[in-house]
mmCIF file of C-alpha atoms (C1' of nucleotides) in Angstrom:
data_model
loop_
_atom_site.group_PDB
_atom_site.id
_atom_site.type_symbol
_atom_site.label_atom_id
_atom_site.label_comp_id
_atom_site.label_asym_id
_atom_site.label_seq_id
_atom_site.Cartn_x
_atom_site.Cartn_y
_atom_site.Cartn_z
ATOM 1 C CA UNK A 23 -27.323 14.991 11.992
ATOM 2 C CA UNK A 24 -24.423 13.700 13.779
ATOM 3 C CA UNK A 25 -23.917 14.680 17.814
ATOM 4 C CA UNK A 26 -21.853 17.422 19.044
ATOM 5 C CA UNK A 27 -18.118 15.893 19.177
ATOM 6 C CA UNK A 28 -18.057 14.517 23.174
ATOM 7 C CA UNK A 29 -14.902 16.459 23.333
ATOM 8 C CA UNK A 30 -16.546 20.141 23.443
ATOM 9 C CA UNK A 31 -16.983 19.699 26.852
ATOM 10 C CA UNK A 32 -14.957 22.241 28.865
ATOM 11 C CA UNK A 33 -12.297 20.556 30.982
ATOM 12 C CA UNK A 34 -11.807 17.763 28.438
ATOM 13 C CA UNK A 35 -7.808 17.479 27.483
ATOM 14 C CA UNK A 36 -7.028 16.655 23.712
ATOM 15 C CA UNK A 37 -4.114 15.910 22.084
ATOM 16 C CA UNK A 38 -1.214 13.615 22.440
ATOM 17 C CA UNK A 39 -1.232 11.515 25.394
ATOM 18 C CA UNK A 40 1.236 12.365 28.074
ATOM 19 C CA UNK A 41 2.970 8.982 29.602
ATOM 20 C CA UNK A 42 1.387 10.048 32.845
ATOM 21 C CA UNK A 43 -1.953 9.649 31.107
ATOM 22 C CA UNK A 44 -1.476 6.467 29.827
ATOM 23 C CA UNK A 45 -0.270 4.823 32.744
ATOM 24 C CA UNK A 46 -3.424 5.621 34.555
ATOM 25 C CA UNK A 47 -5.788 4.275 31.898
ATOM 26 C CA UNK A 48 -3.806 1.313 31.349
ATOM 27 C CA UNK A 49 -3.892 0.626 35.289
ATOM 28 C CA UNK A 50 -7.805 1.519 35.351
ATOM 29 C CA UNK A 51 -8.431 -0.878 32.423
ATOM 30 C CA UNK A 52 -6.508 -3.727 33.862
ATOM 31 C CA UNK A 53 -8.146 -3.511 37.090
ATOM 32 C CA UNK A 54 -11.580 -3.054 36.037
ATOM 33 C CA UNK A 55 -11.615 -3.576 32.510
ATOM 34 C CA UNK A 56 -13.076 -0.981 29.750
ATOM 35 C CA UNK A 57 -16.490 -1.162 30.580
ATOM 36 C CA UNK A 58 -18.556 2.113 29.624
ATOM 37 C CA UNK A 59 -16.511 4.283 27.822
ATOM 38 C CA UNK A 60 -18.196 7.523 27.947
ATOM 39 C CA UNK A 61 -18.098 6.864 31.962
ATOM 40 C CA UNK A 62 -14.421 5.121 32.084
ATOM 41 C CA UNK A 63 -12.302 8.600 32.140
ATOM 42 C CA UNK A 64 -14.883 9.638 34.766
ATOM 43 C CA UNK A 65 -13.965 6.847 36.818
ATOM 44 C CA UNK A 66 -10.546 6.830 36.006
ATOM 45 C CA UNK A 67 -9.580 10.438 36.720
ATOM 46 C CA UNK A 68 -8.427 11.211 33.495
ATOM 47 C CA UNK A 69 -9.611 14.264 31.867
ATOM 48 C CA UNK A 70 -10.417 12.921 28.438
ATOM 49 C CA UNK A 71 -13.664 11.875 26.503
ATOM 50 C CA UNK A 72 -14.599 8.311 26.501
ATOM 51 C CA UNK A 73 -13.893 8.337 22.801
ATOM 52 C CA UNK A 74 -10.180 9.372 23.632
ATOM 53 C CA UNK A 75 -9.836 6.894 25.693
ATOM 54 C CA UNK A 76 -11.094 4.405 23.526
ATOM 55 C CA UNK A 77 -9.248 4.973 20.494
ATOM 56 C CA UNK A 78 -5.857 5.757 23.050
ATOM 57 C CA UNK A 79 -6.618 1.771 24.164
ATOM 58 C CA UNK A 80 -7.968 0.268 20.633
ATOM 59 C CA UNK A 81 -4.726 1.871 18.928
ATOM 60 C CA UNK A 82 -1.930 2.422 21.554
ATOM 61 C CA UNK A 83 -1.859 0.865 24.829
ATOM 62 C CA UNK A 84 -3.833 -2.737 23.896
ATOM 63 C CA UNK A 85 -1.344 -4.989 25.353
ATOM 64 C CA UNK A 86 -1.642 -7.274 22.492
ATOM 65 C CA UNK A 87 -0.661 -4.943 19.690
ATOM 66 C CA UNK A 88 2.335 -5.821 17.258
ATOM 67 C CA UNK A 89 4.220 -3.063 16.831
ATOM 68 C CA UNK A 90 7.046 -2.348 14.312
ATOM 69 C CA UNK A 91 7.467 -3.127 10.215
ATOM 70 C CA UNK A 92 4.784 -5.008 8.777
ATOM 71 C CA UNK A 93 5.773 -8.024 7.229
ATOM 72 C CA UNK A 94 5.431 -9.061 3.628
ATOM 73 C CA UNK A 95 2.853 -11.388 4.296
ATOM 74 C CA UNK A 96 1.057 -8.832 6.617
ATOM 75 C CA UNK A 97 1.129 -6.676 3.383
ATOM 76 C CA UNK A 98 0.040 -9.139 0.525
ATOM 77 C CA UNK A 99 -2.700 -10.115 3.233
ATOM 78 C CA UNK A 100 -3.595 -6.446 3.370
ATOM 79 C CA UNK A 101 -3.245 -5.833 -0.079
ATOM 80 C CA UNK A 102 -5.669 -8.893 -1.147
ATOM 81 C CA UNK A 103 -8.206 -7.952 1.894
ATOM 82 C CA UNK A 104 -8.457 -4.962 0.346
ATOM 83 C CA UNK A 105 -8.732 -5.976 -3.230
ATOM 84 C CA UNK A 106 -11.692 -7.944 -1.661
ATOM 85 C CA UNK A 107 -13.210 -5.794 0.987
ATOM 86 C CA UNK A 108 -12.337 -2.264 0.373
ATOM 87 C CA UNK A 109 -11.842 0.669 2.979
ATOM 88 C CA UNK A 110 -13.103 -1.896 5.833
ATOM 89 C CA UNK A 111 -9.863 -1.336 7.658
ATOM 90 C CA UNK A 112 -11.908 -2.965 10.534
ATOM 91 C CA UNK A 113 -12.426 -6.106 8.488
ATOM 92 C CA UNK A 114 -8.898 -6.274 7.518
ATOM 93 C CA UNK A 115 -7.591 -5.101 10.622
ATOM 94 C CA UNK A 116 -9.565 -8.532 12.180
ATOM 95 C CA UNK A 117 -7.495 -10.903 9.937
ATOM 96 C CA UNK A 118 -4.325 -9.469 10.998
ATOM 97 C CA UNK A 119 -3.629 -9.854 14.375
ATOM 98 C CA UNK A 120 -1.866 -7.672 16.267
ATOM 99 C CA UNK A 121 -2.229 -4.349 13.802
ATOM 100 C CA UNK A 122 -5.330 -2.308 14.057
ATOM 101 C CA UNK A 123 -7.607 -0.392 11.796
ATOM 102 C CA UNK A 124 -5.736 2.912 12.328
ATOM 103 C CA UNK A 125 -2.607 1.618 11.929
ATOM 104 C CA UNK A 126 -3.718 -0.723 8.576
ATOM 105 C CA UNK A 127 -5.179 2.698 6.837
ATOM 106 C CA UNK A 128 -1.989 4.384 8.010
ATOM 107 C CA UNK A 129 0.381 1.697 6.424
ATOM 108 C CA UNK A 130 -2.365 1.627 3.457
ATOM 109 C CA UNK A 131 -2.404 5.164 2.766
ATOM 110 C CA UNK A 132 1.688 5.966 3.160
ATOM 111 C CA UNK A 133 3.161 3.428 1.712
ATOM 112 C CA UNK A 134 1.073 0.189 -0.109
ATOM 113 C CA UNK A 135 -1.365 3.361 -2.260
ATOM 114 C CA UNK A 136 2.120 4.655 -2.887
ATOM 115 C CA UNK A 137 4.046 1.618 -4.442
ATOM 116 C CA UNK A 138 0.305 0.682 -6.182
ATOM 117 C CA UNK A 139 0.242 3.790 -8.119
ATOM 118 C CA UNK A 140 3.624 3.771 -8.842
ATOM 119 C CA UNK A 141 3.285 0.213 -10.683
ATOM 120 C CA UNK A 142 0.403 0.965 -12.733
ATOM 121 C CA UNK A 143 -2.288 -0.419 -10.496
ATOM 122 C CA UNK A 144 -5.692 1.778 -9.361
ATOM 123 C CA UNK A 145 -5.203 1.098 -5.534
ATOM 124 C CA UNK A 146 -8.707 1.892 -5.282
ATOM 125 C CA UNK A 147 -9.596 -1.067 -7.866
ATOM 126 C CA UNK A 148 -6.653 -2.726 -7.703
ATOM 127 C CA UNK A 149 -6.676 -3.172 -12.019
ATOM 128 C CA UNK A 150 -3.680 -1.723 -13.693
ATOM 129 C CA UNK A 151 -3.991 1.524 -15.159
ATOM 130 C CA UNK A 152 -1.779 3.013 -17.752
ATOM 131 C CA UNK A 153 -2.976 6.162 -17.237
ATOM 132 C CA UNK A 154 -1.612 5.764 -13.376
ATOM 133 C CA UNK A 155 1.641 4.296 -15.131
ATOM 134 C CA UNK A 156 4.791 6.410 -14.247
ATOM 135 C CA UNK A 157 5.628 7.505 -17.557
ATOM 136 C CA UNK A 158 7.531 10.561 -16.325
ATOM 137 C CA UNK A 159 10.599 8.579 -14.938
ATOM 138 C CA UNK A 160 10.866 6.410 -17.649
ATOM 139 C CA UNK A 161 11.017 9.455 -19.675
ATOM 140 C CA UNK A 162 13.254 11.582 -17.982
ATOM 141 C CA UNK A 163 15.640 8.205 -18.348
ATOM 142 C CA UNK A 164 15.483 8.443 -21.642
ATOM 143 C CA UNK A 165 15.835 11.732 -23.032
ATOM 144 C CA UNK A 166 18.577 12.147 -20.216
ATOM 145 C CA UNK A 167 20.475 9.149 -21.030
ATOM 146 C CA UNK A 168 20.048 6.425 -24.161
ATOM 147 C CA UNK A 169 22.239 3.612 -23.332
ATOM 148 C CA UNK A 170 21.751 0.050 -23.593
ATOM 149 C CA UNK A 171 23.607 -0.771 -20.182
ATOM 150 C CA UNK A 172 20.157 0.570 -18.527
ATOM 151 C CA UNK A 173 18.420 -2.487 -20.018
ATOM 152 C CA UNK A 174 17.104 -4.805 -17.431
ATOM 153 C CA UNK A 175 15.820 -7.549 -19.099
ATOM 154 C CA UNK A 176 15.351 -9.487 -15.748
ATOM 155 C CA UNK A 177 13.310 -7.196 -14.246
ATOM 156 C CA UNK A 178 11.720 -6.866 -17.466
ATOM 157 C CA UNK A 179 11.078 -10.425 -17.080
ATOM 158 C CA UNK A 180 10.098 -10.600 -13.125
ATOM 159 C CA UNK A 181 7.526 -7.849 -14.267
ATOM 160 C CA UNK A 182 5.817 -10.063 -16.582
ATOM 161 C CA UNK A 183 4.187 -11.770 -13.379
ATOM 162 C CA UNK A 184 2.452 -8.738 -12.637
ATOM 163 C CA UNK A 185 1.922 -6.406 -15.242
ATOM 164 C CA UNK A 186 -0.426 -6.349 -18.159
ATOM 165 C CA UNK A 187 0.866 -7.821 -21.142
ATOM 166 C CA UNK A 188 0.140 -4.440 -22.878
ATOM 167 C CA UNK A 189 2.834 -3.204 -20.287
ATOM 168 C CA UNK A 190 5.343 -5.993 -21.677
ATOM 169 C CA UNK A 191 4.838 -4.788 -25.094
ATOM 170 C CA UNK A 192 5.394 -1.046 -24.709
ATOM 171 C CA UNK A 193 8.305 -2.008 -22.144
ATOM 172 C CA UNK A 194 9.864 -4.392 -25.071
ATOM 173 C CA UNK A 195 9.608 -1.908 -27.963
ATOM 174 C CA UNK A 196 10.799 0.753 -26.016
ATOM 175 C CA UNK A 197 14.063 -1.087 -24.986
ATOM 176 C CA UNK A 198 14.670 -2.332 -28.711
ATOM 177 C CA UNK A 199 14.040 1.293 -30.218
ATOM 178 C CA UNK A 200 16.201 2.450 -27.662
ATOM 179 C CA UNK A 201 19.180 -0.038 -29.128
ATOM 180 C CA UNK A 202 17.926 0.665 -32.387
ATOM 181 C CA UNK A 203 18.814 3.937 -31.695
ATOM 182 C CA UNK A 204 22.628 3.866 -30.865
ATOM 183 C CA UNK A 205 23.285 0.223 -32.763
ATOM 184 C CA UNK A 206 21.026 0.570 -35.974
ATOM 185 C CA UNK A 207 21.170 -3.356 -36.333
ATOM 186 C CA UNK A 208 19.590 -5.271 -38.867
ATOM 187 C CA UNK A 209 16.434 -6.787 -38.918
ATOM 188 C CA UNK A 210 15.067 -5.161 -36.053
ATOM 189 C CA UNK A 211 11.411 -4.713 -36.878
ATOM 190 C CA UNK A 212 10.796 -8.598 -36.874
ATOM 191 C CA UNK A 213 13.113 -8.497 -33.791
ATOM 192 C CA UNK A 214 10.814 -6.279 -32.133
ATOM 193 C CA UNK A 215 7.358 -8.057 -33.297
ATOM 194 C CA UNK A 216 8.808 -11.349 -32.208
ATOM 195 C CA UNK A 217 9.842 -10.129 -28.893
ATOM 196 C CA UNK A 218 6.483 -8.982 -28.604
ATOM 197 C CA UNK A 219 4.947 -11.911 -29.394
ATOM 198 C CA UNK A 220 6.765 -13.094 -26.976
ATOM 199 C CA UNK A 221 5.707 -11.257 -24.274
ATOM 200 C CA UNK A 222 1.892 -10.625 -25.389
ATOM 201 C CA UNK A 223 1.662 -14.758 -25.754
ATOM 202 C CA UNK A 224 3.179 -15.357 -21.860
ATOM 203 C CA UNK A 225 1.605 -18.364 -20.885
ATOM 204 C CA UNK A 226 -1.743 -17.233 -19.010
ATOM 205 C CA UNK A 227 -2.065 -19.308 -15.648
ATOM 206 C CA UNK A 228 -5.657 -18.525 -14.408
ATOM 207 C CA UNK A 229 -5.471 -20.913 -11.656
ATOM 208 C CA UNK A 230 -2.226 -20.237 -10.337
ATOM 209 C CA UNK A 231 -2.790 -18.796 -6.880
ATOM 210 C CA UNK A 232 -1.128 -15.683 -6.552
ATOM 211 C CA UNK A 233 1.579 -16.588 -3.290
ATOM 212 C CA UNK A 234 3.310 -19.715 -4.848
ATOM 213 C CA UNK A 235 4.942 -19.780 -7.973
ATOM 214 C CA UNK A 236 4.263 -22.769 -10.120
ATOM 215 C CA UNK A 237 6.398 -24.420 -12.748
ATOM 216 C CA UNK A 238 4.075 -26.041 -15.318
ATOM 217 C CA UNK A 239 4.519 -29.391 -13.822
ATOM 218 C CA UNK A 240 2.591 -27.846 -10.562
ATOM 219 C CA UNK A 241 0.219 -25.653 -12.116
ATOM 220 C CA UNK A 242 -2.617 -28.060 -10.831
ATOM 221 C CA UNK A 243 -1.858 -27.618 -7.245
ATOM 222 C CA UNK A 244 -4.461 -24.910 -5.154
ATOM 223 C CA UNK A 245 -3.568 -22.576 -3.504
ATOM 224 C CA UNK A 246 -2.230 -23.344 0.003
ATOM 225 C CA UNK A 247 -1.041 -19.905 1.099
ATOM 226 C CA UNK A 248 -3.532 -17.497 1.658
ATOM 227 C CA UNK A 249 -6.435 -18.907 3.529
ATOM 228 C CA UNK A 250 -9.449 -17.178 1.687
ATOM 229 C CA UNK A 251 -12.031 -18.342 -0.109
ATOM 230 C CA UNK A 252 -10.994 -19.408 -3.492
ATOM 231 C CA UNK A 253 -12.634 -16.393 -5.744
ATOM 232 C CA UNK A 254 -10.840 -14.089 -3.407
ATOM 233 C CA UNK A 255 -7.401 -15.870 -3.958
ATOM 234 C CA UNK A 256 -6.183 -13.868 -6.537
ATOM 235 C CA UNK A 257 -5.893 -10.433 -6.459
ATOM 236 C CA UNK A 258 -8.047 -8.648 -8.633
ATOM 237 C CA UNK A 259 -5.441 -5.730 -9.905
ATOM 238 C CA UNK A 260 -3.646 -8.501 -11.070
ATOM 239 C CA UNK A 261 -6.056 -10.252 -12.783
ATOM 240 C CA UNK A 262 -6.303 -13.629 -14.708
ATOM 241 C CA UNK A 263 -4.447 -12.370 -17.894
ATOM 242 C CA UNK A 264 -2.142 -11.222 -16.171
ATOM 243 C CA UNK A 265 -0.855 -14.482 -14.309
ATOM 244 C CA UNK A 266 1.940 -15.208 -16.443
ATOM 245 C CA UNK A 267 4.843 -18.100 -16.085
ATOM 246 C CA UNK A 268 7.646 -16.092 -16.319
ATOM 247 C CA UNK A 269 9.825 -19.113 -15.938
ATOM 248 C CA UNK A 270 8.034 -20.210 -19.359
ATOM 249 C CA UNK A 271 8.627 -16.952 -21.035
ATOM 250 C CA UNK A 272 12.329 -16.776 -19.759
ATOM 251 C CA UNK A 273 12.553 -19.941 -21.671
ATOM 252 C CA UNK A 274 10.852 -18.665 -25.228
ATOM 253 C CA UNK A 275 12.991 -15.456 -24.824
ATOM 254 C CA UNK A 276 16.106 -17.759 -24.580
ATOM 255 C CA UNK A 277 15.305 -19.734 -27.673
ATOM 256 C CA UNK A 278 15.164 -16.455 -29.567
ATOM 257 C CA UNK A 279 18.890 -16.419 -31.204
ATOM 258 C CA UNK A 280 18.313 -13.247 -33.030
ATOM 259 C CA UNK A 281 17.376 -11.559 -30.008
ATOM 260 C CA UNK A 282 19.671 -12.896 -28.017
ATOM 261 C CA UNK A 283 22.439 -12.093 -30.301
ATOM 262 C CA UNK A 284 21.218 -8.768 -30.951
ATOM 263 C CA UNK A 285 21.518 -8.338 -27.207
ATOM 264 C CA UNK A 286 24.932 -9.631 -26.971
ATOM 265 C CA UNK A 287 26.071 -7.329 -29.599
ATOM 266 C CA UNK A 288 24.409 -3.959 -28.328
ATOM 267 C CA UNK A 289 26.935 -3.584 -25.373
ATOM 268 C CA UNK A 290 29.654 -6.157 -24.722
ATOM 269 C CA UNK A 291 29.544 -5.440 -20.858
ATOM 270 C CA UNK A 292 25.901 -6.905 -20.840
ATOM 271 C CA UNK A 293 25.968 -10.657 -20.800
ATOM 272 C CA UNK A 294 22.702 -12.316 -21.740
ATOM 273 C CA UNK A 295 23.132 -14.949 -19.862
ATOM 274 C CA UNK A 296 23.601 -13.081 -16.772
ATOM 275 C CA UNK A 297 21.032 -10.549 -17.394
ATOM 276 C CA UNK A 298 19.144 -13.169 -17.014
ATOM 277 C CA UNK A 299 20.651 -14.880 -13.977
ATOM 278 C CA UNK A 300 17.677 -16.298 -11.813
ATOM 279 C CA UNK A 301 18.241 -19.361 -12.357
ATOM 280 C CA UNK A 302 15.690 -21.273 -14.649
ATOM 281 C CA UNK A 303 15.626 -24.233 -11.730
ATOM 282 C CA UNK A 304 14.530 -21.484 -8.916
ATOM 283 C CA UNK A 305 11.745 -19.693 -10.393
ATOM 284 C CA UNK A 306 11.049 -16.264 -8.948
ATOM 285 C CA UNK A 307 8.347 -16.732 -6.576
ATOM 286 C CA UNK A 308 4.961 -15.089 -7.113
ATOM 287 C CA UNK A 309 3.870 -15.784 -3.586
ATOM 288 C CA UNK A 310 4.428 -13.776 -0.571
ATOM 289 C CA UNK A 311 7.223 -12.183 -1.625
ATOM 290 C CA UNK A 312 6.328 -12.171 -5.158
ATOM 291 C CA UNK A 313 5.707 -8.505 -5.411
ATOM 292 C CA UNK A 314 9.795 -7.731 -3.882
ATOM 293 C CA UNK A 315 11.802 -10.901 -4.724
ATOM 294 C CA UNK A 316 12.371 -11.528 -1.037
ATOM 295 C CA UNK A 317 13.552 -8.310 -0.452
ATOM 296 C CA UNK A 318 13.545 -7.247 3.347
ATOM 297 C CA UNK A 319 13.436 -3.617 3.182
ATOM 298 C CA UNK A 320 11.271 -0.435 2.510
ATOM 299 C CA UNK A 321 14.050 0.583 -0.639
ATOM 300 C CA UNK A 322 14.345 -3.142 -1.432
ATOM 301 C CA UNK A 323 10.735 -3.395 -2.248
ATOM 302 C CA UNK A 324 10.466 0.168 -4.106
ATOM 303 C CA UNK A 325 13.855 -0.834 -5.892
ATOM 304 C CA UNK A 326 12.226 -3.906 -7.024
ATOM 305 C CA UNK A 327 9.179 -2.129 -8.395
ATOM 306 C CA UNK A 328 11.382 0.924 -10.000
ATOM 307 C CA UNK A 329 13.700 -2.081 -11.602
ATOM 308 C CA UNK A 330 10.706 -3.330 -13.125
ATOM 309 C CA UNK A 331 10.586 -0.397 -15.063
ATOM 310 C CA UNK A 332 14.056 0.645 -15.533
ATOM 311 C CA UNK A 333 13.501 1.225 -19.326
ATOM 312 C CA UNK A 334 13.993 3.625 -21.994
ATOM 313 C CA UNK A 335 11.190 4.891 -24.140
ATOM 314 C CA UNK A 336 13.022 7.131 -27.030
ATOM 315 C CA UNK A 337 11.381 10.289 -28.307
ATOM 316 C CA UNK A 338 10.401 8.321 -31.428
ATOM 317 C CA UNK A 339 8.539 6.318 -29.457
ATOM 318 C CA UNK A 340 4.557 6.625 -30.165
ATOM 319 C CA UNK A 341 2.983 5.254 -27.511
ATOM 320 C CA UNK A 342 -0.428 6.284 -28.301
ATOM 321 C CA UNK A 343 -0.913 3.041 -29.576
ATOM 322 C CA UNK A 344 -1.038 1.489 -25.962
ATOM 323 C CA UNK A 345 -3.214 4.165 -24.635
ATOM 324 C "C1'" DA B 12 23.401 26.482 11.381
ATOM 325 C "C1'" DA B 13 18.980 27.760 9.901
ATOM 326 C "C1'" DG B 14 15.086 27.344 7.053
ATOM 327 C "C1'" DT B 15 12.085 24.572 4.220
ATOM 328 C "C1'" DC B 16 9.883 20.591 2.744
ATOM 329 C "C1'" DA B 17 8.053 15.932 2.797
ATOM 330 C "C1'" DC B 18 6.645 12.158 5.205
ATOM 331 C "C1'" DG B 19 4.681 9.123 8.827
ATOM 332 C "C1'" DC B 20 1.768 8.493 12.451
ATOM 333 C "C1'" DA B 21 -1.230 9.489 16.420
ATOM 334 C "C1'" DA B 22 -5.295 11.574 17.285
ATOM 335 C "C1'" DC B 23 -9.501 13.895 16.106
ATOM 336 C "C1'" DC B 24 -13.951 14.515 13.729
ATOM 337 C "C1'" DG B 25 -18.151 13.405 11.531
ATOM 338 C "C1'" DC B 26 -20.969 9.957 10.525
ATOM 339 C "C1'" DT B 27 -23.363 5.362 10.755
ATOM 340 C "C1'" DC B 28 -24.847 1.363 13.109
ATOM 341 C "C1'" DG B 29 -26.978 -1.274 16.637
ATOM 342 C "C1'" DC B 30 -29.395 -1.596 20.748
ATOM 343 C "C1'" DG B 31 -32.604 -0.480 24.434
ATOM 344 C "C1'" DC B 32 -36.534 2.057 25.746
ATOM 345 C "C1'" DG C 17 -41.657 3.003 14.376
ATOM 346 C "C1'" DG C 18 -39.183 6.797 16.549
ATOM 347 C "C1'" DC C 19 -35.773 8.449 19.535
ATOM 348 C "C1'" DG C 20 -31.586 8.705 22.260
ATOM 349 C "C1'" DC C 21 -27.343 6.885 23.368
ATOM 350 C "C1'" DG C 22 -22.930 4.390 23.132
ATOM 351 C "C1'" DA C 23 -19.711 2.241 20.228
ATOM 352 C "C1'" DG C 24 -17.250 1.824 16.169
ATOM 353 C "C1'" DC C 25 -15.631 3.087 11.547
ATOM 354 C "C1'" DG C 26 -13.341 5.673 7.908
ATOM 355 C "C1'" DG C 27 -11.595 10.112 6.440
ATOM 356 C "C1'" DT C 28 -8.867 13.852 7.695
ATOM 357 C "C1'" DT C 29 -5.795 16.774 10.295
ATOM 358 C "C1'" DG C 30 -1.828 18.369 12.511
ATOM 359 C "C1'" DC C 31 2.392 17.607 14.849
ATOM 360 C "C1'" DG C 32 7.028 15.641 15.179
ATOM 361 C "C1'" DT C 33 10.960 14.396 12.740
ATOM 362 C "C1'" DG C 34 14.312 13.620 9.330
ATOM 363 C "C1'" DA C 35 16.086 14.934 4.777
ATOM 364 C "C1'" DC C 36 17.433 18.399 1.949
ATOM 365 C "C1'" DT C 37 18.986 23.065 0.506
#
DNA sequence: AAGTCACGCAACCGCTCGCGC
DNA sequence: GGCGCGAGCGGTTGCGTGACT
């Protein structure tokens, strides 16, 4: 099986690439183009395996690779490629131009499989997973600290556009057992199934393409974002149920007076209304920036995802039930 | 200031694929 | 069809660097 590795040859440098090294195989390339690998550091005078060289070109020295940040629509493209295609970091890598395999399955592996897992999603099948579901943080939150000021019932709400409603349920009892706690206020266990009716009953948008957000009035446009094929428009870990109109649901959630004055009540620094300040005119995209609300940075975008789940589950909490 | 740890990325390795003989 | 070879792909490794103690 398999050859000997074409770098066992005695002579044959490995190892980081000196500037020296790349100069000459950048010079040999442009003058005679790559040709025959296994022959090219022959001819070049470099003292490297054709392989090396290769993968020194294909990766580094290509004059038409983009280098820096990739940009949020670099990584929803990756992130739906690979909902669609898998480990073929070739095959993405060929819809993305500029960025190559290595550095796709880099980016992939450090920091998209990262932020995945930490929201709940299987970054290998891109379907949410409880099981993958940071429970530990929320936690630690709340044993270490039971106050209603943590409740962020706007990133609560952006969540609902990507979680499982299941999520939106344990999220929403664990917030209003958490007031419960400190306020004890009437006629919470009807507060608690009607905010969960709430979210469980989001309104499902199956054909909502995943990179614009639609109010109801546009919810028969297609998709004109992302250029794929229209089964491979929305991303699997996703999923139909869990396309939700969050600009809908803001609006239920609103109309709920007991809730809403429940909410006022638990902590006079919290205003409802601003809580819930995205404006009800600007929905919060779901396209390319869905995932991060337009954020621009690395801390942005994990700050968005950690918001989403800035809740407190109390001890009395059983959440067997979602498991 | 020194040591340790975690992370990101370039490069390597093993394997498969495709082509020519 | 079998074999050898070159190219390419995906997984893994190891080094450099910055953060933290």
């Amino acid at each position: 099986m398999g050859r000997a590795p074409c770098c066992n040859k005695n002579g044959l440098k490995k190892g980081p690439w000196t500037p020296e090294e790349d100069l000459i195989l950048t010079n040999y390339i442009n003058t005679h183009g790559p040709g025959n690998w296994r022959t090219l550091p022959k001819n070049a005078g470099l003292q490297r395996c054709g392989k090396s060289c290769r993968l020194r070109w294909t990766n580094y020295l290509r004059p038409d690779i983009k280098r820096g940040r990739f940009s949020f629509e670099e990584e929803e493209t990756i992130i739906q490629l690979h909902s669609v295609l898998g480990n073929k970091w070739s095959a993405i890598a060929a819809r993305l131009p500029g960025r190559t395999d290595n550095e796709i399955k880099n980016y992939w592996n450090t920091h998209i499989r990262k932020r995945l897992l930490r929201m709940g999603i299987d970054p290998v099948t891109h379907a949410p997973r409880l099981d993958l579901f940071d429970m530990s943080s929320i936690l630690r939150s709340a044993i270490g600290n039971i106050n209603p000021s943590f409740l962020n019932l706007q990133g609560l709400l952006g969540a609902q556009a990507l979680m499982n409603p299941e999520f939106l349920k344990l999220a929403a009892t664990a917030t209003l057992l958490s007031l419960k706690n400190d306020h004890n206020p009437s006629n919470l266990v009807s507060q608690v199934e009607q905010f969960n009716n709430n979210a469980g009953n989001c309104q499902v948008q199956s054909q909502v393409a995943p990179n614009q957000f639609q109010t109801p009035t546009q919810s028969n446009n297609v998709n004109n974002g992302f250029s794929m094929a229209p089964e491979n428009s929305i991303p699997s870990y996703l999923g139909e149920h869990t396309y939700l109109n969050a600009q809908q649901n803001q609006v239920d959630l609103l109309q709920d007076p007991e809730l809403v004055h429940f909410l006022n009540n638990a902590n006079q620094n919290i205003s409802y209304e601003s809580v819930l300040s995205t404006p009800l005119s600007t929905p919060t995209p779901l396209n390319s920036s869905s995932t991060y609300v337009n954020s621009s940075t690395e801390e942005e975008r994990d700050t968005y995802c950690s918001d989403v789940f800035k809740l407190e589950i109390p001890e009395s909490l059983d959440i067997s039930d979602f498991l």
